[in-house]
PDB file of C-alpha atoms in Angstrom:
ATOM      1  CA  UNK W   1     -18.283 -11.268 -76.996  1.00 48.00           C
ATOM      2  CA  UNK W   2     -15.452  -9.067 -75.150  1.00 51.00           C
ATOM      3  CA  UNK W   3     -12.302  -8.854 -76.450  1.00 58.00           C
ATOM      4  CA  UNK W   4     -10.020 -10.291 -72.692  1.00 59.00           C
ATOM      5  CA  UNK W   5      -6.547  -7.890 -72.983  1.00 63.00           C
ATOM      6  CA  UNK W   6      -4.205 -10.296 -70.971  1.00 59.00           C
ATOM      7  CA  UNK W   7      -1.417  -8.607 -69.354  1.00 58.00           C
ATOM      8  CA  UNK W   8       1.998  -8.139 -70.728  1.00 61.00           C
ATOM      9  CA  UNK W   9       4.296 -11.340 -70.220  1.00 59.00           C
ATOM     10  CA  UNK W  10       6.856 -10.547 -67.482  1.00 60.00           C
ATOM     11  CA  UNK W  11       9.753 -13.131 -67.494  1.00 53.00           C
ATOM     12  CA  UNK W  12       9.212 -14.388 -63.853  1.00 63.00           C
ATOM     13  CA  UNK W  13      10.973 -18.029 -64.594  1.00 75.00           C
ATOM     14  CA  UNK W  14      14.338 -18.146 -64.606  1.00 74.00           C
ATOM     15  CA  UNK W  15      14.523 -19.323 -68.244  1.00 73.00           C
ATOM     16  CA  UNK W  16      12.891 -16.663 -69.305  1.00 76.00           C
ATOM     17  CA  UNK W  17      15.076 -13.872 -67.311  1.00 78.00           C
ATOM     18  CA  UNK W  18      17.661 -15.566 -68.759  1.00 77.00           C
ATOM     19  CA  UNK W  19      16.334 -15.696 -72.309  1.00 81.00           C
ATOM     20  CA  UNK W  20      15.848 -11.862 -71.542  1.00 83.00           C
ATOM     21  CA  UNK W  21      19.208 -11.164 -70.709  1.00 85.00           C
ATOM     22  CA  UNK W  22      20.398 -13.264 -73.750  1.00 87.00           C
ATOM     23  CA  UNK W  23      18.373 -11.193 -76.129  1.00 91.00           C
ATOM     24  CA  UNK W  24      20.002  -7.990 -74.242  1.00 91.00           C
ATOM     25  CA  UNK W  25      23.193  -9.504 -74.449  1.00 93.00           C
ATOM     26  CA  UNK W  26      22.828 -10.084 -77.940  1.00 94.00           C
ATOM     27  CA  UNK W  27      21.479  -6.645 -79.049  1.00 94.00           C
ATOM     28  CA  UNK W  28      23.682  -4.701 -77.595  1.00 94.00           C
ATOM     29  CA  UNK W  29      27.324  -6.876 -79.562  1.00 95.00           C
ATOM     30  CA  UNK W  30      24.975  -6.372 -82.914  1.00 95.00           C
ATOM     31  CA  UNK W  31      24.866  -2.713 -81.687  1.00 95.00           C
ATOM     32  CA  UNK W  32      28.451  -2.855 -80.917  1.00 95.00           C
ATOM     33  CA  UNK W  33      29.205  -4.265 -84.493  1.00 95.00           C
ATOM     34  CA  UNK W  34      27.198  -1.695 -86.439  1.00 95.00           C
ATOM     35  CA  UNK W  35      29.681   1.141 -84.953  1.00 93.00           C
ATOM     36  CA  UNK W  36      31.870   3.229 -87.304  1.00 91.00           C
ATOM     37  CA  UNK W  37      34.569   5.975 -87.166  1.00 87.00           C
ATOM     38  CA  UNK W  38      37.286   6.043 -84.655  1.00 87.00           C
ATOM     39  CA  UNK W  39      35.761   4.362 -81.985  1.00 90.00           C
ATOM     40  CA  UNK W  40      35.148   1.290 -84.373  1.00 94.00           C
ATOM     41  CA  UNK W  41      38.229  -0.668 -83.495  1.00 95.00           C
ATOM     42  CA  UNK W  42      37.416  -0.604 -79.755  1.00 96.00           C
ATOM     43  CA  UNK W  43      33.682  -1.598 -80.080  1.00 95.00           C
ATOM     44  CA  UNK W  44      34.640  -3.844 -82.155  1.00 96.00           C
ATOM     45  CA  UNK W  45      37.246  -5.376 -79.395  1.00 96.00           C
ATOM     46  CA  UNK W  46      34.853  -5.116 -76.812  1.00 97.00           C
ATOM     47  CA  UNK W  47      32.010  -7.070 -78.582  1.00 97.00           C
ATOM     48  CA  UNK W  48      34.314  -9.558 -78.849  1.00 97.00           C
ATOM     49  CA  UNK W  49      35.162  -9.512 -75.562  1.00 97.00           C
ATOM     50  CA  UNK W  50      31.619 -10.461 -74.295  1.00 97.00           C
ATOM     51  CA  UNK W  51      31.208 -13.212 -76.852  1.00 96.00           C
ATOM     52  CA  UNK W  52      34.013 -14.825 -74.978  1.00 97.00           C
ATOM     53  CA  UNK W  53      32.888 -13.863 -71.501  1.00 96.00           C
ATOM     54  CA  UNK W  54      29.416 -14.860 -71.992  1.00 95.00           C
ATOM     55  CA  UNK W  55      30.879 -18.440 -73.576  1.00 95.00           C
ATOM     56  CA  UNK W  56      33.118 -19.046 -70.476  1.00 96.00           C
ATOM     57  CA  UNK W  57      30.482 -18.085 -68.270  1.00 94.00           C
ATOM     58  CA  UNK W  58      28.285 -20.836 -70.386  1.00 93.00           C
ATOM     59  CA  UNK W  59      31.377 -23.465 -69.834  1.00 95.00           C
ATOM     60  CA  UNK W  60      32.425 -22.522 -66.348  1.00 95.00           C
ATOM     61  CA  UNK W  61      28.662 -22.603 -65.246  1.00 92.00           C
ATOM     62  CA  UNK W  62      28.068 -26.068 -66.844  1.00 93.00           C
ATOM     63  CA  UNK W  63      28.004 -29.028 -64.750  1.00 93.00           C
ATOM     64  CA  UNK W  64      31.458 -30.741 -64.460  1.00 94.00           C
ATOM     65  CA  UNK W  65      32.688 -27.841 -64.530  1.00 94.00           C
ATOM     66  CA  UNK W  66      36.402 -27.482 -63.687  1.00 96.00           C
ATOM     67  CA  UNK W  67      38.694 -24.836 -61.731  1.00 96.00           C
ATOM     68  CA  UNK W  68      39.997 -23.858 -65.327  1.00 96.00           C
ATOM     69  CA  UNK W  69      37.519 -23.413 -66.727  1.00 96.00           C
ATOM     70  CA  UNK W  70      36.214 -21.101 -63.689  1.00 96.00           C
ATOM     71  CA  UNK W  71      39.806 -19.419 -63.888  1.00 97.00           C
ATOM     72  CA  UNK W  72      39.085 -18.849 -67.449  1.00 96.00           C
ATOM     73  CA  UNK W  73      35.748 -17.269 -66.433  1.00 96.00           C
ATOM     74  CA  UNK W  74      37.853 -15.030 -64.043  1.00 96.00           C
ATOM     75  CA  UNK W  75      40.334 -13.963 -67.383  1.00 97.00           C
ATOM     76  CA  UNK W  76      37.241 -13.358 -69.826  1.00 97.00           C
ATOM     77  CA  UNK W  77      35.383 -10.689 -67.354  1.00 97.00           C
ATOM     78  CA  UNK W  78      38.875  -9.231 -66.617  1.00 98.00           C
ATOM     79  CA  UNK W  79      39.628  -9.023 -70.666  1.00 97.00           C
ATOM     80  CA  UNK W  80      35.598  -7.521 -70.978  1.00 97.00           C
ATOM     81  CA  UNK W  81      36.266  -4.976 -68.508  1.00 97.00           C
ATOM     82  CA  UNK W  82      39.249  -4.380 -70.052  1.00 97.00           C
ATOM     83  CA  UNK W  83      37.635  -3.417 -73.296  1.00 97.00           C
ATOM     84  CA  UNK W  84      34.675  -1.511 -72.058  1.00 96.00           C
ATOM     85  CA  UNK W  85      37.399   0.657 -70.040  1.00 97.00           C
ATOM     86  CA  UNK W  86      38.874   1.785 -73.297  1.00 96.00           C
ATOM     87  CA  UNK W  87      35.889   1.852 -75.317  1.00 96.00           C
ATOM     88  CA  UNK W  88      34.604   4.415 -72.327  1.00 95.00           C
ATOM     89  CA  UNK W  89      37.732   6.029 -73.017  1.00 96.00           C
ATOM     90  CA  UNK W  90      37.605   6.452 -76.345  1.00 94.00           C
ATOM     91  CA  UNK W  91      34.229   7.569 -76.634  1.00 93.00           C
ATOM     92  CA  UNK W  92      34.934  10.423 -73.767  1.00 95.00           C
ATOM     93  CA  UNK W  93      37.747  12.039 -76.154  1.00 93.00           C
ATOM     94  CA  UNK W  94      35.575  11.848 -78.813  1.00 91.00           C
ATOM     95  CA  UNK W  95      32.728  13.348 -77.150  1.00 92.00           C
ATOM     96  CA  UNK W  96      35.020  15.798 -75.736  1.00 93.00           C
ATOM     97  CA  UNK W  97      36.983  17.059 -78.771  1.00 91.00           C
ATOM     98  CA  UNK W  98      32.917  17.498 -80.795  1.00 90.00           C
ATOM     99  CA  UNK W  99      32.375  19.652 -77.247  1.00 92.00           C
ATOM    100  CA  UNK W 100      35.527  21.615 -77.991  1.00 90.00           C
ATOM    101  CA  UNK W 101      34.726  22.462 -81.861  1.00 88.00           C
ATOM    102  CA  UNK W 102      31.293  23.566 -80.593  1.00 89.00           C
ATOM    103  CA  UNK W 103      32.689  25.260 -78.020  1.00 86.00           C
ATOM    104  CA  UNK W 104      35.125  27.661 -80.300  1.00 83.00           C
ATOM    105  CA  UNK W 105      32.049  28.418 -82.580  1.00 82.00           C
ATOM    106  CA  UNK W 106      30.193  30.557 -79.635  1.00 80.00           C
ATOM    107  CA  UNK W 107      34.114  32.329 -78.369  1.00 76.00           C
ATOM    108  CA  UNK W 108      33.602  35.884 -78.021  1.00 73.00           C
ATOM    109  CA  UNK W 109      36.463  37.817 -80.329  1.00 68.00           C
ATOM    110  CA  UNK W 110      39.699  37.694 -78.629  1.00 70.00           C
ATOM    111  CA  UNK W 111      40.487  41.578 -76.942  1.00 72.00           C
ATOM    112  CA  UNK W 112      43.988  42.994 -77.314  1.00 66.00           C
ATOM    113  CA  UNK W 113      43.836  43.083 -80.493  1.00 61.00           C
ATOM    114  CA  UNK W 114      45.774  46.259 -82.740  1.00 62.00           C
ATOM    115  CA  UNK W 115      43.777  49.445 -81.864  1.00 63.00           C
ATOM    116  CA  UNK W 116      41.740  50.903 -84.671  1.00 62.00           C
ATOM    117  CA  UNK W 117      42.164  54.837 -84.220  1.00 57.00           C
TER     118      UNK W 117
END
């Protein structure tokens, strides 16, 4: 009896590319949460921020649906965008100022110095 190796389960419903993008969704925020140091506060702030996009998008796509609760759809991506903007931000100086400390580690010895005769 052969062993039948069935292949791998692609998400071609669209419950399960949703569930996919869930699970995405929700890896990245625990991600998010598990950062530390200075950029903490704004990953932080942006993990929040798309737990309350992804829940307006959840009540704004529901049906019965009103033009608030659209408009408050319109607010959370703004406020998410927002957030990822300065987390980018933050992360670039950081990245940045570690590039500069390497940087002066490999600086040839400054000329014009005091002559030795």
């Amino acid at each position: 009896m052969s062993i039948t190796k069935f292949p791998p389960i692609n998400h071609s419903s669209r419950a399960g590319s949703v569930a996919a993008q869930d699970k995405g969704l929700k890896n990245t925020i625990a991600q998010l949460r598990r950062v530390t140091g200075p950029a903490a506060a704004t990953a932080h702030a942006y993990a929040d921020a798309l737990e309350r996009a992804e829940a307006a998008r959840v009540t704004a796509n529901r049906p019965g649906a009103t033009k608030a609760d659209r408009d408050a759809l319109g607010e959370a991506n703004k406020a998410k965008n927002d957030a990822f903007q300065a987390y980018a931000k933050e992360i670039l100086q950081e990245q940045q100022a570690k590039y500069q400390q390497l940087a002066s580690l490999f600086e040839p010895p400054k000329r014009g110095g005091p002559r030795l005769s």
